[in-house]
mmCIF file of C-alpha atoms in Angstrom:
data_model
loop_
_atom_site.group_PDB
_atom_site.id
_atom_site.type_symbol
_atom_site.label_atom_id
_atom_site.label_comp_id
_atom_site.label_asym_id
_atom_site.label_seq_id
_atom_site.Cartn_x
_atom_site.Cartn_y
_atom_site.Cartn_z
ATOM 1 C CA SER G 285 -12.902 25.260 -9.831
ATOM 2 C CA ILE G 286 -9.118 25.479 -9.682
ATOM 3 C CA PRO G 287 -7.780 25.343 -6.113
ATOM 4 C CA GLY G 288 -5.885 28.431 -5.010
ATOM 5 C CA SER G 289 -3.993 26.972 -2.067
ATOM 6 C CA PRO G 290 -2.638 23.665 -0.788
ATOM 7 C CA LYS G 291 -5.574 23.474 1.634
ATOM 8 C CA GLU G 292 -8.134 23.892 -1.174
ATOM 9 C CA LEU G 293 -6.251 21.335 -3.263
ATOM 10 C CA ALA G 294 -6.172 18.859 -0.374
ATOM 11 C CA THR G 295 -9.913 19.321 0.176
ATOM 12 C CA GLN G 296 -10.773 18.762 -3.501
ATOM 13 C CA LEU G 297 -8.311 15.889 -3.690
ATOM 14 C CA SER G 298 -9.815 14.263 -0.600
ATOM 15 C CA LEU G 299 -13.324 14.481 -2.057
ATOM 16 C CA ALA G 300 -12.160 13.008 -5.373
ATOM 17 C CA VAL G 301 -10.321 10.154 -3.646
ATOM 18 C CA GLN G 302 -13.340 9.403 -1.435
ATOM 19 C CA ALA G 303 -15.550 9.279 -4.530
ATOM 20 C CA ALA G 304 -13.116 6.909 -6.280
ATOM 21 C CA LEU G 305 -12.968 4.610 -3.253
ATOM 22 C CA THR G 306 -16.758 4.645 -2.984
ATOM 23 C CA ASP G 307 -16.805 3.469 -6.606
ATOM 24 C CA LYS G 308 -14.501 0.598 -5.507
ATOM 25 C CA HIS G 309 -11.337 1.831 -7.235
ATOM 26 C CA ARG G 310 -8.296 0.532 -5.348
ATOM 27 C CA GLN G 311 -5.436 1.973 -7.418
ATOM 28 C CA LEU G 312 -5.362 5.691 -8.007
ATOM 29 C CA GLU G 313 -3.197 7.846 -10.243
ATOM 30 C CA VAL G 314 -3.458 11.528 -9.410
ATOM 31 C CA ARG G 315 -2.080 14.168 -11.782
ATOM 32 C CA LEU G 316 -1.714 17.932 -11.628
ATOM 33 C CA PRO G 317 -0.056 20.345 -14.056
ATOM 34 C CA GLU G 318 3.669 19.575 -14.323
ATOM 35 C CA GLY G 319 5.807 21.360 -11.785
ATOM 36 C CA LEU G 320 2.924 22.539 -9.597
ATOM 37 C CA CYS G 321 4.686 22.924 -6.230
ATOM 38 C CA PHE G 322 2.989 24.077 -3.057
ATOM 39 C CA GLY G 323 6.028 24.661 -0.892
ATOM 40 C CA LEU G 324 5.800 21.537 1.261
ATOM 41 C CA PHE G 325 9.481 20.634 0.705
ATOM 42 C CA GLY G 326 10.904 23.864 -0.665
ATOM 43 C CA PRO G 327 9.727 27.166 -2.081
ATOM 44 C CA ALA G 328 6.322 27.282 -3.733
ATOM 45 C CA GLY G 329 6.568 27.094 -7.494
ATOM 46 C CA GLU G 330 5.528 29.748 -9.946
ATOM 47 C CA GLN G 331 3.107 27.949 -12.213
ATOM 48 C CA MET G 332 2.848 29.238 -15.764
ATOM 49 C CA LEU G 333 -0.841 28.552 -16.369
ATOM 50 C CA GLY G 334 -1.826 28.680 -20.006
ATOM 51 C CA SER G 335 1.746 28.223 -21.173
ATOM 52 C CA PRO G 336 2.141 24.573 -22.236
ATOM 53 C CA ASP G 337 5.548 25.344 -23.747
ATOM 54 C CA ALA G 338 7.046 26.626 -20.480
ATOM 55 C CA LEU G 339 10.163 24.668 -19.564
ATOM 56 C CA ILE G 340 9.986 23.374 -16.022
ATOM 57 C CA PRO G 341 13.242 22.082 -14.532
ATOM 58 C CA GLU G 342 13.207 18.333 -13.893
ATOM 59 C CA ALA G 343 14.037 18.830 -10.202
ATOM 60 C CA THR G 344 10.941 21.041 -9.848
ATOM 61 C CA GLN G 345 8.779 18.449 -11.613
ATOM 62 C CA GLN G 346 10.075 15.716 -9.306
ATOM 63 C CA ARG G 347 9.488 17.811 -6.182
ATOM 64 C CA ALA G 348 5.951 18.544 -7.383
ATOM 65 C CA GLU G 349 5.327 14.789 -7.737
ATOM 66 C CA ARG G 350 6.582 14.169 -4.186
ATOM 67 C CA GLU G 351 4.431 16.983 -2.796
ATOM 68 C CA LEU G 352 1.331 15.671 -4.554
ATOM 69 C CA ALA G 353 1.983 12.141 -3.308
ATOM 70 C CA TYR G 354 2.473 13.506 0.216
ATOM 71 C CA LEU G 355 -0.903 15.281 0.100
ATOM 72 C CA VAL G 356 -2.584 12.042 -1.000
ATOM 73 C CA VAL G 357 -0.779 9.968 1.640
ATOM 74 C CA GLU G 358 -1.982 12.355 4.358
ATOM 75 C CA MET G 359 -5.509 11.098 3.654
ATOM 76 C CA PHE G 360 -4.405 7.570 4.524
ATOM 77 C CA GLN G 361 -2.036 8.328 7.394
ATOM 78 C CA SER G 362 -3.805 5.950 9.784
ATOM 79 C CA TYR G 363 -2.825 3.036 7.518
ATOM 80 C CA GLN G 364 0.929 3.793 7.770
ATOM 81 C CA GLU G 365 2.829 1.013 5.898
ATOM 82 C CA ALA G 366 -0.382 -0.456 4.455
ATOM 83 C CA CYS G 367 -0.413 2.642 2.239
ATOM 84 C CA VAL G 368 2.016 2.267 -0.674
ATOM 85 C CA VAL G 369 3.419 5.002 -2.908
ATOM 86 C CA VAL G 370 5.102 3.995 -6.169
ATOM 87 C CA PHE G 371 7.655 6.395 -7.619
ATOM 88 C CA PRO G 372 9.274 5.881 -11.039
ATOM 89 C CA ASP G 373 12.812 5.115 -9.820
ATOM 90 C CA ALA G 374 15.075 4.503 -6.828
ATOM 91 C CA ALA G 375 16.353 8.103 -6.800
ATOM 92 C CA SER G 376 12.783 9.413 -6.415
ATOM 93 C CA VAL G 377 12.206 6.925 -3.595
ATOM 94 C CA GLN G 378 15.314 8.207 -1.776
ATOM 95 C CA LEU G 379 14.225 11.838 -2.149
ATOM 96 C CA ALA G 380 10.723 11.044 -0.869
ATOM 97 C CA GLU G 381 12.141 9.136 2.100
ATOM 98 C CA ARG G 382 14.369 12.133 2.880
ATOM 99 C CA ASP G 383 11.556 14.700 2.571
ATOM 100 C CA TRP G 384 8.887 12.630 4.282
ATOM 101 C CA GLY G 385 11.197 11.386 7.032
ATOM 102 C CA ARG G 386 10.799 14.717 8.816
ATOM 103 C CA GLY G 387 7.085 14.110 9.389
ATOM 104 C CA ALA G 388 4.857 11.494 10.945
ATOM 105 C CA LEU G 389 3.800 9.802 7.689
ATOM 106 C CA ARG G 390 5.204 6.295 7.238
ATOM 107 C CA PRO G 391 3.863 4.764 4.021
ATOM 108 C CA ARG G 392 5.786 2.139 2.076
ATOM 109 C CA ILE G 393 7.684 3.893 -0.690
ATOM 110 C CA VAL G 394 8.758 1.732 -3.633
ATOM 111 C CA SER G 395 9.923 2.171 -7.215
ATOM 112 C CA SER G 396 7.812 -0.615 -8.741
ATOM 113 C CA LEU G 397 4.711 -2.651 -8.002
ATOM 114 C CA ALA G 398 6.893 -5.786 -8.084
ATOM 115 C CA GLN G 399 8.495 -4.633 -4.828
ATOM 116 C CA LEU G 400 5.193 -5.127 -3.025
ATOM 117 C CA ASP G 401 5.885 -8.875 -2.998
ATOM 118 C CA GLU G 402 9.365 -8.323 -1.532
ATOM 119 C CA ARG G 403 8.375 -8.232 2.120
ATOM 120 C CA PRO G 404 10.831 -9.508 4.701
ATOM 121 C CA LYS G 405 10.094 -13.106 5.660
ATOM 122 C CA ALA G 406 8.494 -13.310 9.053
ATOM 123 C CA GLY G 407 10.120 -15.530 11.602
ATOM 124 C CA GLY G 408 8.065 -17.783 13.758
ATOM 125 C CA PHE G 409 6.813 -21.311 13.907
ATOM 126 C CA GLY G 410 8.344 -23.394 11.131
ATOM 127 C CA GLY G 411 10.091 -20.379 9.595
#
């Protein structure tokens, strides 16, 4: 069934993610209809269901992506920086950091998988 609220979406999303992890999937890509905003970081969007030709402003599409990622990250909030979110570009990373900075979630937010190897060098013995 199609979720009718952010809470229903989060519940269905959580069940789907749990099933994927049970099946030993470690990288997940979650998609919803373009521009589907739930009002986490601005007004809720007006989704035009059944209208594939509807033009959705790019800013709305980007906000929808950040909101979806936020809902997924909430499931892994106990992992903090061990949870990584990859956005398509540096501008999206900056917007997510701005939006998410108001809350308690602290995942790593990057613009490419290559950045996962770019951790600061730890000091210590011999270093």
